[in-house]
Short mmCIF file of C-alpha atoms and ligand atoms in Angstrom, two decimals:
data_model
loop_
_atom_site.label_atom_id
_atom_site.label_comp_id
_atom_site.label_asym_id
_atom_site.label_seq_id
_atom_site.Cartn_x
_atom_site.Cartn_y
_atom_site.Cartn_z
CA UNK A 31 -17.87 -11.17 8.10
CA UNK A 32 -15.12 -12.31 10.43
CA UNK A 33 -11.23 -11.86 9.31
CA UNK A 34 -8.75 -14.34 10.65
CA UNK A 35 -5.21 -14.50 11.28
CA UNK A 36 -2.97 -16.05 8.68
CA UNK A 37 -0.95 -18.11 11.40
CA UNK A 38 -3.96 -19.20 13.05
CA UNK A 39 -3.67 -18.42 16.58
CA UNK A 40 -5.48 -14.98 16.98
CA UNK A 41 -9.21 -14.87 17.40
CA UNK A 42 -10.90 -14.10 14.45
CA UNK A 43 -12.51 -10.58 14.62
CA UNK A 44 -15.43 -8.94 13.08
CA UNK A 45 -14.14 -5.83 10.86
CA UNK A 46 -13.86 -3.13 12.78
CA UNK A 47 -11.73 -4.55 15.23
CA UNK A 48 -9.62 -5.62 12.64
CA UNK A 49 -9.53 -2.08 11.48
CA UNK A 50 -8.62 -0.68 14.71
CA UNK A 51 -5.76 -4.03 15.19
CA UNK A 52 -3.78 -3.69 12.56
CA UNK A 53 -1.36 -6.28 13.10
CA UNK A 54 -2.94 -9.74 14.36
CA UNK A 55 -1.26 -10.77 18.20
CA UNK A 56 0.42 -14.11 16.96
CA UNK A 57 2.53 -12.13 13.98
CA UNK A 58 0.45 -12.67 11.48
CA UNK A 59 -2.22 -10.59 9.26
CA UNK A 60 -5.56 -10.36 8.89
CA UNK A 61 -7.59 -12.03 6.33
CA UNK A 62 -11.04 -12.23 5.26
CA UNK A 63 -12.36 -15.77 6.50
CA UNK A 64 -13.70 -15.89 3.20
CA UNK A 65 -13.56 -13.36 0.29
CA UNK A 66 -17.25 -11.66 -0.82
CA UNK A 67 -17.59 -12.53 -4.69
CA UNK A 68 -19.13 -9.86 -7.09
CA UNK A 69 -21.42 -11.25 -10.12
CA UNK A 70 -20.26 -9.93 -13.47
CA UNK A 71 -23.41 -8.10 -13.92
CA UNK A 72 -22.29 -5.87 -10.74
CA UNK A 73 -18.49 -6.07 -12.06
CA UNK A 74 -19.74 -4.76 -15.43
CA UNK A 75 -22.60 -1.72 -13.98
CA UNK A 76 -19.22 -0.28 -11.71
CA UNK A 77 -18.55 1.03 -15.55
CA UNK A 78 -18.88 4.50 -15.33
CA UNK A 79 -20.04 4.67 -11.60
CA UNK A 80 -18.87 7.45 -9.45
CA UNK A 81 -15.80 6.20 -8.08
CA UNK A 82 -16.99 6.73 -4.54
CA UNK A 83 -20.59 4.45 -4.72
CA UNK A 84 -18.22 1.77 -6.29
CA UNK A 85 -15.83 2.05 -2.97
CA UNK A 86 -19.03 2.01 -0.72
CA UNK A 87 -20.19 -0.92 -2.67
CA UNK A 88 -17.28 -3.19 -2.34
CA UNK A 89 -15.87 -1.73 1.04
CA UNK A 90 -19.82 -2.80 2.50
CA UNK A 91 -18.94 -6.54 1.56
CA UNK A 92 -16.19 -6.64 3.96
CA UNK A 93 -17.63 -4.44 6.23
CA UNK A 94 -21.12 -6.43 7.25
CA UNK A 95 -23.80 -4.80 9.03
CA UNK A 96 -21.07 -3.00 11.02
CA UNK A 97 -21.63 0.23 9.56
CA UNK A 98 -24.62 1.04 7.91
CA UNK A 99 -24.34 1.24 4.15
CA UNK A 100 -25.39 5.27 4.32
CA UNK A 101 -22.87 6.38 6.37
CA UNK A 102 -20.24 4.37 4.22
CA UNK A 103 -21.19 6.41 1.21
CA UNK A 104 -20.75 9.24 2.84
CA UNK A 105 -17.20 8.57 4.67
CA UNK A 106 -16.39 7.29 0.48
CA UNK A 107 -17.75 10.50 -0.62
CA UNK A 108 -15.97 12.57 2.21
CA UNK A 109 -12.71 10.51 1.06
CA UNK A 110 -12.69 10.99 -2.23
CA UNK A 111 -13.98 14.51 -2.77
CA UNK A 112 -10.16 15.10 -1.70
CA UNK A 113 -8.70 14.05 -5.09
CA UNK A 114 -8.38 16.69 -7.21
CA UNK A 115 -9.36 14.61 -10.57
CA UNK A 116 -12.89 14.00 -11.05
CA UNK A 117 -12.67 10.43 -12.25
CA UNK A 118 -10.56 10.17 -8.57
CA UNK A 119 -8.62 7.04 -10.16
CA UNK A 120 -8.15 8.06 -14.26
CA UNK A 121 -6.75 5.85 -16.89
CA UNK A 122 -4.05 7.29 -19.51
CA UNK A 123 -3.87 5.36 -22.50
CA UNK A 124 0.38 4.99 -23.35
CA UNK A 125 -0.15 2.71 -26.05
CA UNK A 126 -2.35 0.40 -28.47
CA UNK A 127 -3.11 -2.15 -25.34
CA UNK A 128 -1.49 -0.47 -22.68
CA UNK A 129 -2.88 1.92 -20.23
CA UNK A 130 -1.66 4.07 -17.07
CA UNK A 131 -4.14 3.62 -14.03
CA UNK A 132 -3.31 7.30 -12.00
CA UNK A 133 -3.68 6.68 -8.26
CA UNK A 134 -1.74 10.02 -7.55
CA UNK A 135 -4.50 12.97 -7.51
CA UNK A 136 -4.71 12.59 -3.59
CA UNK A 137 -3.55 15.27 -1.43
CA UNK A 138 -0.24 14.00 -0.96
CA UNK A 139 0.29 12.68 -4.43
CA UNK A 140 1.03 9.19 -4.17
CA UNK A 141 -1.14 6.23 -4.08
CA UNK A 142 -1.58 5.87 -0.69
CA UNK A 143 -3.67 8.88 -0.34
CA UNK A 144 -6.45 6.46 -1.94
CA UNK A 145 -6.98 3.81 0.78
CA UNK A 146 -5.52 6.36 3.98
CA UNK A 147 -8.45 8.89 2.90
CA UNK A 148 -11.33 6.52 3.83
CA UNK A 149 -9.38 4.87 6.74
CA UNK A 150 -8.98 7.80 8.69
CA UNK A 151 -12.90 8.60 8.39
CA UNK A 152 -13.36 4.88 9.18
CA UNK A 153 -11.22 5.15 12.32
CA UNK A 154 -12.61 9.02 13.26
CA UNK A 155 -16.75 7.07 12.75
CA UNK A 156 -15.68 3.92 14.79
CA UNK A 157 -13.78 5.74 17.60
CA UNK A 158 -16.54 8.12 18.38
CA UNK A 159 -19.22 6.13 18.39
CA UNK A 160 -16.90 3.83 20.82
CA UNK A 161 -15.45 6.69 23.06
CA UNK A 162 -12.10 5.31 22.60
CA UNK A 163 -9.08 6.85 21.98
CA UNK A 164 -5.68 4.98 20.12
CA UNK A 165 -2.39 5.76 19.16
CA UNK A 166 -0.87 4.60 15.56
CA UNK A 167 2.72 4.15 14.85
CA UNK A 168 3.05 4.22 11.22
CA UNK A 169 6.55 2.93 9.65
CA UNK A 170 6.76 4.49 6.16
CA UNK A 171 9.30 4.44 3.49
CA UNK A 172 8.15 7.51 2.76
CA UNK A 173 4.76 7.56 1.07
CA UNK A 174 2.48 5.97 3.72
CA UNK A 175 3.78 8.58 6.18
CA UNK A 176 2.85 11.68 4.59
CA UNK A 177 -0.95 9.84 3.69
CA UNK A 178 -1.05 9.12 7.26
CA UNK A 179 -0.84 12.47 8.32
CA UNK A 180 -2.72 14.12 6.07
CA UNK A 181 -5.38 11.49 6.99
CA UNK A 182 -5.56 11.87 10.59
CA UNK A 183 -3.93 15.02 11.38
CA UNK A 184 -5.95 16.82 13.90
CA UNK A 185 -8.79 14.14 14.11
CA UNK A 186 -9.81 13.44 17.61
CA UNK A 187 -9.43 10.15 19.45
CA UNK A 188 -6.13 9.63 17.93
CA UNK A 189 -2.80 10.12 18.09
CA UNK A 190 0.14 9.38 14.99
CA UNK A 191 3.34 8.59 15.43
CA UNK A 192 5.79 7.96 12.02
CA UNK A 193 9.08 6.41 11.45
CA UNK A 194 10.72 6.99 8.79
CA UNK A 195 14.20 6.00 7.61
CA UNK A 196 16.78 9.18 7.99
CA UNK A 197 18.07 9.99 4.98
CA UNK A 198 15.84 8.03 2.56
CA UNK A 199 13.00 9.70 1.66
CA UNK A 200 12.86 12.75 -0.90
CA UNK A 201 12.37 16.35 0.38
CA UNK A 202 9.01 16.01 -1.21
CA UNK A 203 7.82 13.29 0.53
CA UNK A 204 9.43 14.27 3.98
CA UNK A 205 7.35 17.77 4.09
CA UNK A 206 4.14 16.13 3.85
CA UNK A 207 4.66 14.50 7.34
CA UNK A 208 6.84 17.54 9.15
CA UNK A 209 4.89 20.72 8.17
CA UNK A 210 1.43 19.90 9.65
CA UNK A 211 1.71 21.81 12.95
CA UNK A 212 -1.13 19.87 14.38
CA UNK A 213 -0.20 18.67 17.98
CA UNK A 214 -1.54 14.77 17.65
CA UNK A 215 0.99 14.26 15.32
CA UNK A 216 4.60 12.79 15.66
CA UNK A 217 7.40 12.70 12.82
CA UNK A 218 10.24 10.84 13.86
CA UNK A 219 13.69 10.04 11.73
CA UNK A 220 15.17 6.31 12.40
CA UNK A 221 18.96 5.92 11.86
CA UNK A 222 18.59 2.78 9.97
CA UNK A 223 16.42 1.38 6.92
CA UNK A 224 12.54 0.95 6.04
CA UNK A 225 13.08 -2.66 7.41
CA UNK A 226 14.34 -1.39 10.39
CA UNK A 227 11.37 0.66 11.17
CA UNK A 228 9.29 -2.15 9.87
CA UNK A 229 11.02 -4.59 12.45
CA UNK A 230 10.52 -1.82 15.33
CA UNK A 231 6.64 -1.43 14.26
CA UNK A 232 6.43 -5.37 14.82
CA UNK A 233 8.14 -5.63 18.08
CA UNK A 234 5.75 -2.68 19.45
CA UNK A 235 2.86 -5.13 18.47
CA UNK A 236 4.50 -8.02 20.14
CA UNK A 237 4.30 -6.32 23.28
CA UNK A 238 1.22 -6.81 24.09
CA UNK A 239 1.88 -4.61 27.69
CA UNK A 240 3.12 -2.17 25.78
CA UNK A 241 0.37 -1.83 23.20
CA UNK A 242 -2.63 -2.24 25.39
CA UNK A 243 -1.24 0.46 27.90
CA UNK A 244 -1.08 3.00 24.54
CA UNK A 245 -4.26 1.34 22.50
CA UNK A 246 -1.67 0.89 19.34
CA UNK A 247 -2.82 0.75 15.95
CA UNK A 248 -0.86 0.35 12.18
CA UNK A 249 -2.34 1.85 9.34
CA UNK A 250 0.70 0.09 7.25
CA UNK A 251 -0.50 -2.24 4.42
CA UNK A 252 -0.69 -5.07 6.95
CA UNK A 253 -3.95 -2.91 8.09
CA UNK A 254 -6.94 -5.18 6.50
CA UNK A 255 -8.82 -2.38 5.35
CA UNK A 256 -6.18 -1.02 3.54
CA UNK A 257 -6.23 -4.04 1.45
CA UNK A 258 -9.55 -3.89 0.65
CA UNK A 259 -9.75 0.54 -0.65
CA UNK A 260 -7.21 -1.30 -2.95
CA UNK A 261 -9.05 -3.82 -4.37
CA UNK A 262 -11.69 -0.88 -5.51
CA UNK A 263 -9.14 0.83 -8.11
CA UNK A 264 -8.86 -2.57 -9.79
CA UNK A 265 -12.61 -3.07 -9.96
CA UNK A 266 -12.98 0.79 -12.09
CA UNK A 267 -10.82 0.23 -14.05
CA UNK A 268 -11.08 -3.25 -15.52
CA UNK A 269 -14.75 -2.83 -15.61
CA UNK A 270 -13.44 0.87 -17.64
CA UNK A 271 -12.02 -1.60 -19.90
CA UNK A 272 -14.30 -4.03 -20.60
CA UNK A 273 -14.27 -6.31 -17.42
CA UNK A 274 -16.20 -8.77 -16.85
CA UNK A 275 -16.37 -9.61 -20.51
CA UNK A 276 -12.80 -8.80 -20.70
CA UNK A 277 -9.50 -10.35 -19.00
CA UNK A 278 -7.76 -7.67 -17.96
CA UNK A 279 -3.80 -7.47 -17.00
CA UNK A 280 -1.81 -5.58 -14.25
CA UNK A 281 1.62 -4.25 -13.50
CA UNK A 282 2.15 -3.23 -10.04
CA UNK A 283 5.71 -1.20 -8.96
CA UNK A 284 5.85 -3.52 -6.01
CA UNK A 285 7.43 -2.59 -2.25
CA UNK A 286 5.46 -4.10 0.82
CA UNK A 287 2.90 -6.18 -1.71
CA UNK A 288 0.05 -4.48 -0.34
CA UNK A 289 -1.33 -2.61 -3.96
CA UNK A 290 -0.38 -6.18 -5.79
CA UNK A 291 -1.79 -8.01 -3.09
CA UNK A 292 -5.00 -6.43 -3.50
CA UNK A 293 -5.11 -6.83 -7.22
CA UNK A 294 -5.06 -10.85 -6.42
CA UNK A 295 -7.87 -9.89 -4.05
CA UNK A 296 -9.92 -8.70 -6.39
CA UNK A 297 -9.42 -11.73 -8.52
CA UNK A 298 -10.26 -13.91 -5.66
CA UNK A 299 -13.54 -11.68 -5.18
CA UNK A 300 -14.56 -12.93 -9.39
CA UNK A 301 -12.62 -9.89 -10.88
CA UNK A 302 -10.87 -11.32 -14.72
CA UNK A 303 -7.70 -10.23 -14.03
CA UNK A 304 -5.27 -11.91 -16.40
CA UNK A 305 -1.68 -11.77 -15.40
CA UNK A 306 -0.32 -9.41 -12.70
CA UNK A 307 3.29 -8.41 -13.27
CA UNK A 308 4.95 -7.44 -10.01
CA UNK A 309 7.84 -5.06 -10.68
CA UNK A 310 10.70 -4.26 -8.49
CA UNK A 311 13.77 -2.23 -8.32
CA UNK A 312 17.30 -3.29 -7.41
CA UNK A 313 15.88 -4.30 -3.97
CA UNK A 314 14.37 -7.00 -6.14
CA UNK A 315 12.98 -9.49 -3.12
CA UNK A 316 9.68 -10.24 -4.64
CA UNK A 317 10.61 -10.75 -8.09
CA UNK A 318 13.15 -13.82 -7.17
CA UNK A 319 10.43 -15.57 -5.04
CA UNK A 320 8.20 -15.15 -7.52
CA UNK A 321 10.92 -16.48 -9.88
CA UNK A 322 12.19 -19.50 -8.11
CA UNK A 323 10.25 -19.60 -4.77
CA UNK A 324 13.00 -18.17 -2.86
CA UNK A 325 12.28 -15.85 -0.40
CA UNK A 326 15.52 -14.46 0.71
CA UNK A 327 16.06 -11.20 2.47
CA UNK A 328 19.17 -8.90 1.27
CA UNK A 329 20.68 -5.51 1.73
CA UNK A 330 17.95 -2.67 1.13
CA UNK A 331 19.79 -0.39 -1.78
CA UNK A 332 19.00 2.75 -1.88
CA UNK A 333 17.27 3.73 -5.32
CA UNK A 334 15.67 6.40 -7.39
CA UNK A 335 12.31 4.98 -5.74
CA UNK A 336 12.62 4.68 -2.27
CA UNK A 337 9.10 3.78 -1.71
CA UNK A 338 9.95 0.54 -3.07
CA UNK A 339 13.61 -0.40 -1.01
CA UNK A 340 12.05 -2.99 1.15
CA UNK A 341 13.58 -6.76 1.34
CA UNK A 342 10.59 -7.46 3.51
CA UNK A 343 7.68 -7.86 1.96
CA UNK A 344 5.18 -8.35 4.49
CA UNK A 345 2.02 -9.00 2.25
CA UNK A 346 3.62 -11.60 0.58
CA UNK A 347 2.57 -13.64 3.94
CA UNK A 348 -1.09 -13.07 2.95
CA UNK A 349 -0.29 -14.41 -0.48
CA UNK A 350 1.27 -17.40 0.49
CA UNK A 351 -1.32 -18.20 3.03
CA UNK A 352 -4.05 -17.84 0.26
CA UNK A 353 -1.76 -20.07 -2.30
CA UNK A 354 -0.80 -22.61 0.00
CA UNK A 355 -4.95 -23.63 0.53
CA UNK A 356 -5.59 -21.48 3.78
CA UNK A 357 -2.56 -23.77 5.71
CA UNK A 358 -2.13 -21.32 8.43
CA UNK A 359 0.27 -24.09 9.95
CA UNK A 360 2.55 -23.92 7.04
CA UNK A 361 2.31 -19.87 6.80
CA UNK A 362 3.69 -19.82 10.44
CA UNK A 363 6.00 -22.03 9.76
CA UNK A 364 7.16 -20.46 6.78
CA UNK A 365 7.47 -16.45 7.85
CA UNK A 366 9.18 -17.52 11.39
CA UNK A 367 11.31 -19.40 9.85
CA UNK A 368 12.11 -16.03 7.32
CA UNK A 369 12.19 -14.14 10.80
CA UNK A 370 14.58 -16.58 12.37
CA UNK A 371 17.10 -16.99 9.53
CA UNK A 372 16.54 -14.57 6.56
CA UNK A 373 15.62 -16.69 3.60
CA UNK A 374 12.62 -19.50 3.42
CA UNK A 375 12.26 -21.47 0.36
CA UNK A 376 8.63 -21.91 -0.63
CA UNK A 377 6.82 -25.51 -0.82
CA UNK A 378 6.53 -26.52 -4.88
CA UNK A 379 2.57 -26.73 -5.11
CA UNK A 380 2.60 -22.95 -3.02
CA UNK A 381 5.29 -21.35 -6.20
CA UNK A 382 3.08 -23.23 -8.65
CA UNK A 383 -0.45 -21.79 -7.59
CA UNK A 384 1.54 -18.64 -6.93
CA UNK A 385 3.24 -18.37 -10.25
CA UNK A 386 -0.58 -18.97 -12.43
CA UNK A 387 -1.34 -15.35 -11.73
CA UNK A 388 1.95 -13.90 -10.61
CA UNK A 389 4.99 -12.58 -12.97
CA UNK A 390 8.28 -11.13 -11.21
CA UNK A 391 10.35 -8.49 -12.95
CA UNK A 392 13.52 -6.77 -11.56
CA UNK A 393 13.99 -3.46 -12.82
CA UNK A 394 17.49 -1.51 -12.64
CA UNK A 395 18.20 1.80 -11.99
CA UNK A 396 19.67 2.63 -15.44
CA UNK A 397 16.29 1.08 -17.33
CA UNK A 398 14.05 2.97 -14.45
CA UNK A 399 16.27 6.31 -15.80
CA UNK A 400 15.77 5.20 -19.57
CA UNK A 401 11.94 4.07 -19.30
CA UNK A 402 11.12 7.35 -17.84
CA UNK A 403 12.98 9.29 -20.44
CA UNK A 404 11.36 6.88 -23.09
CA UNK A 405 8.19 7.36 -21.87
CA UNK A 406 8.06 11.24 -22.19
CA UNK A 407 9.72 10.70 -25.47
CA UNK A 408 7.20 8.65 -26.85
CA UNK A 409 3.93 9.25 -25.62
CA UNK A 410 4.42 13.03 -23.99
CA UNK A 411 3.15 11.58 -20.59
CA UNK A 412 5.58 11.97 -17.78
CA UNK A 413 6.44 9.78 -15.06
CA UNK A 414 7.84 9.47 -11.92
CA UNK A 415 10.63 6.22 -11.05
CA UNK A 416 8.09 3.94 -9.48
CA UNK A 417 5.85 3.93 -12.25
CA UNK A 418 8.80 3.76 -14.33
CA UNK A 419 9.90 0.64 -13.01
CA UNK A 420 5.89 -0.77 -13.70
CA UNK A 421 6.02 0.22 -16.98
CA UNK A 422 9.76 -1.25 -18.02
CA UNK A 423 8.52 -4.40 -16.01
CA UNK A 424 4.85 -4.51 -18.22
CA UNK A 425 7.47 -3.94 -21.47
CA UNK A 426 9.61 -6.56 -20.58
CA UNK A 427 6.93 -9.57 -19.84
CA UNK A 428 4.51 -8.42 -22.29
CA UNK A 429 6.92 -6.61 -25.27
CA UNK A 430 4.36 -6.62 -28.07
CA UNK A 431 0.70 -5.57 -28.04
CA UNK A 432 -1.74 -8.13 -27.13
CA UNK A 433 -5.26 -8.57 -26.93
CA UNK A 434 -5.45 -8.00 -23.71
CA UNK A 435 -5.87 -5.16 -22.12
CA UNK A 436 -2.40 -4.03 -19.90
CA UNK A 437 -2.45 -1.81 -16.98
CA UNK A 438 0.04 -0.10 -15.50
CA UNK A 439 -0.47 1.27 -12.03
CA UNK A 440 0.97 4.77 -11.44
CA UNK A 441 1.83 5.21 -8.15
CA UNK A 442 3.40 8.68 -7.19
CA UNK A 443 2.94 11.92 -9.46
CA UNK A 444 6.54 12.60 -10.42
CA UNK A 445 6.38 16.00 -8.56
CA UNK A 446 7.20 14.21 -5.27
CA UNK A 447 10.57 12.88 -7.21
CA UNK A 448 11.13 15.63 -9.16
CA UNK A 449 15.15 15.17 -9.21
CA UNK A 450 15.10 11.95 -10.45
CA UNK A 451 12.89 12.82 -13.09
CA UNK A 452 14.51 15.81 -13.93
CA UNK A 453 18.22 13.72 -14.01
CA UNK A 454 16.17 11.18 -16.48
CA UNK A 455 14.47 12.90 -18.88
CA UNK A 456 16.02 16.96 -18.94
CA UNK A 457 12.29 17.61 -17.57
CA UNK A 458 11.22 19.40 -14.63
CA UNK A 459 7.76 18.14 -13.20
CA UNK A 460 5.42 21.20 -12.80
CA UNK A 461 4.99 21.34 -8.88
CA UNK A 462 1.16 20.75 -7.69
CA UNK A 463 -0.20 23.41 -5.25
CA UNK A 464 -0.07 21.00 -2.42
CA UNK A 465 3.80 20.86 -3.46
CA UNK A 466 4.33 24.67 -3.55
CA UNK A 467 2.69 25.16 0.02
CA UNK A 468 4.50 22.94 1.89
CA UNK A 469 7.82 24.21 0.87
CA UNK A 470 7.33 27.46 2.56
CA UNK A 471 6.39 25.88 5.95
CA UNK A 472 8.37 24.85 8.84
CA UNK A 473 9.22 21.49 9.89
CA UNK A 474 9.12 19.53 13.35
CA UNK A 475 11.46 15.93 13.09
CA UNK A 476 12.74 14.06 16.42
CA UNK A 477 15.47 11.65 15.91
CA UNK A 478 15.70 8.31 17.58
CA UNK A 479 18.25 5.46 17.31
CA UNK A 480 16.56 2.38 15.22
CA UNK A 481 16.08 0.54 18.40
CA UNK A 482 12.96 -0.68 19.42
CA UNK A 483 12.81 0.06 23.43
CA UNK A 484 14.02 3.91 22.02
CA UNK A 485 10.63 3.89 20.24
CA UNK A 486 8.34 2.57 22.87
CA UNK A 487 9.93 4.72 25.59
CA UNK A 488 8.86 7.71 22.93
CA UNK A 489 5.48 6.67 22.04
CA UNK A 490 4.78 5.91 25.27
CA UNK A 491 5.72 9.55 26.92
CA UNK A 492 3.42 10.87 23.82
CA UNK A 493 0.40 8.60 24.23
CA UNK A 494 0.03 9.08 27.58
CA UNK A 495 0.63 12.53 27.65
C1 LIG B 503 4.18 2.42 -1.36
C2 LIG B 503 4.53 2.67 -2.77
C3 LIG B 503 4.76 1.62 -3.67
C4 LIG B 503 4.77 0.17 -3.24
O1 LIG B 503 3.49 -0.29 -2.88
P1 LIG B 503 3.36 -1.60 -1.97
O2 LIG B 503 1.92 -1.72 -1.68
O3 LIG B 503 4.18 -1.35 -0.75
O4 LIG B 503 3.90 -2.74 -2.78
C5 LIG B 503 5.01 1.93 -4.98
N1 LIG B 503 5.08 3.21 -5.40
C6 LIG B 503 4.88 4.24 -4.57
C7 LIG B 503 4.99 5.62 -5.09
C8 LIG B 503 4.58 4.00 -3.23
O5 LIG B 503 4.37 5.04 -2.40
#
């Protein structure tokens, strides 16, 4: 399996090199040159298969022969032995067709603990058996970061460096990346916005001096193999719920694209997925280009889900690329041209292929407030603002029951936003163990100005240190 460069003018690379790139050298990211399908018969036997053997399964079709299909159960079992649910991945039911999908039982209770598990024991196998050494610079807007860490805190071969906008993130979420005390590890506040430590990641990659001389990697959602640890969640739990025989729908609380993006990947790979409702907050980016195929960059707000304010999108490019036939031309064209000036309108027949699977719903604060209080109110389950915003996003395009099966992904246990939920519904989340730990440790932060020769001059003293 080779994975290729949605603007066409990288090398394609087998996957563990696109593991360890991140980012492809002309801008864009990686795809598979062409996605692995799964019969139904396999779709409907994941049914009540350990959730690891169903990630080894799937993750082996991208991965090849490059790592032997053993070892990949093992790194899967490793990975997901760290979720304190057995089912790693549960579904809640909320309603008569409507379900919660609860990606949140990792160790840093968000839904990026479920793909940064397995990559950092994809990146600790690959490195040793290679004898080489990298440094990641992770930009978060909060909940990558803290994944990140946890993941490859203390690991040899590799060093972590993460951005993260000052001010923006929730106590919670900024003590999972400052407390570790492990010395490969880096947590650094930017004075500016997610985008601006998005931008900053990019222009590290587009030095190519600069990230040969420090072996850089991303482990952001433009990583590949992110993409695909997604695309397993969506396999349980249609198959849960009756997939293949069933179509199955999705709501996604959508920031960088990556978790939605992965849902349409798992389509693409013969998965039944109906309808997948992308909901935003106020920084509502996605939702209008799904709307009207306007893909126009504004100010990032800042909300009661900060994981989510992002006006950059950067998995939408993978989207398009798929949508527009594979034109890599046009997807250059199209995402330097959003570089360049901000907005990009999107071709007709791209919007149209787009808009057969894909749904766009803003959400507001005040109905993220009320959904949440709602929620607890009707069903007794409580959740935190990103799921919120899912959930009032599945109730808007889909008000009354259907058929179809409707799931909701739940992204963050509503421990790590436990003011906002508290402000919303009068409720105070009980605080996890991992939660109560961490507030008792101390914290190491450096500050740096959002400025992108700042950041290399930093990383740079570190990774060669
Ligand atoms: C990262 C994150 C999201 C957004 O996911 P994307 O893949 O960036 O669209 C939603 N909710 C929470 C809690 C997150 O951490």
């Amino acid at each position: 399996m080779k994975y290729i460069s949605t603007r066409g003018e990288s090398p394609a690379l087998g996957f563990t090199e696109t593991l360890l790139a991140g980012l492809a050298p002309d801008g864009g990211l990686y795809c598979p040159q062409s996605w692995p399908t799964v019969s139904p018969e396999t779709i409907a036997g994941y049914s009540g298969r350990p959730y690891a053997e169903v990630a080894a399964d799937i993750l082996g079709r991208f991965a090849g022969d490059e790592i032997p299909a053993g070892i990949l159960l093992d790194l899967c079992q490793a990975a997901y032995a760290s979720f304190t649910h057995p089912a790693v991945t549960p579904l809640v039911q909320l309603g008569p067709d409507r379900f919660l999908l609860e990606l949140f039982h990792g160790p840093t209770l968000a839904f990026k603990d479920v793909a940064m598990q397995i990559l950092g024991r994809l990146y600790t196998h690959v490195l040793a058996a290679r004898g080489r050494s990298i440094t990641i610079v992770c930009a978060t807007s909060g909940d990558t970061g803290g994944a990140a860490v946890e993941a490859f805190a203390g690991l040899d071969h590799v060093r972590i460096v993460v951005l993260f906008p000052e001010g923006r993130i929730s106590e919670v979420q900024r003590r999972f990346m400052t407390t570790t005390a492990q010395d490969n590890v880096r947590t650094v506040a930017v004075a500016g916005d997610f985008d601006d430590c998005q931008a900053i990641l990019k222009s590290l990659f587009q030095d190519g001096d600069f990230a040969d001389a420090v072996n850089l990697s991303a482990v952001n959602s433009i990583n590949f193999a992110r993409i695909v640890a997604q695309c397993v969640y969506y396999f349980t739990a249609a198959a849960t719920l009756g997939a293949p025989a069933r179509i199955i729908d999705f709501a996604v609380p959508t920031g960088n694209f990556g978790d939605a993006f992965a849902g349409y990947g798992a389509r693409l790979m013969g998965l039944p997925i109906g309808r997948m409702i992308v909901a935003t907050n106020a920084n509502d980016i996605m939702a209008r280009a799904l709307t009207s195929g306007d893909y126009r960059r504004g100010p990032a707000a800042a909300t009661q889900s900060p994981a989510m304010d992002i006006q950059v999108a950067s998995n939408f490019e993978r989207l398009v690329f798929e949508c527009a036939g594979r034109d890599a031309a046009l997807t250059a064209g199209t995402f330097r041209a959003f570089a360049a000036d901000g907005r990009v309108s999107l071709p007709a027949d791209v919007l149209a292929a787009i808009r057969t699977v894909f749904l766009g719903e803003a959400v507001s604060e005040a109905e993220t407030a009320r959904t949440m209080d709602e929620t607890l109110r009707q069903t007794g389950v409580l959740i935190d603002p990103h799921t919120a915003v899912a959930v009032a996003g599945a109730r808007r395009a889909r008000p009354a029951p259907q058929a179809t099966p409707l799931v909701v992904v739940s992204t963050a246990h509503p421990a790590k936003f436990p003011d906002a939920v508290l402000a919303a519904t009068g409720a105070s989340p009980p605080a996890p163990l991992a939660v109560r730990l961490r507030a008792g440790f101390a914290e190491a932060i450096d500050r740096l100005p959002a400025d992108a020769e700042a950041v290399k001059t930093y990383v740079r003293d570190f990774a060669l240190s």
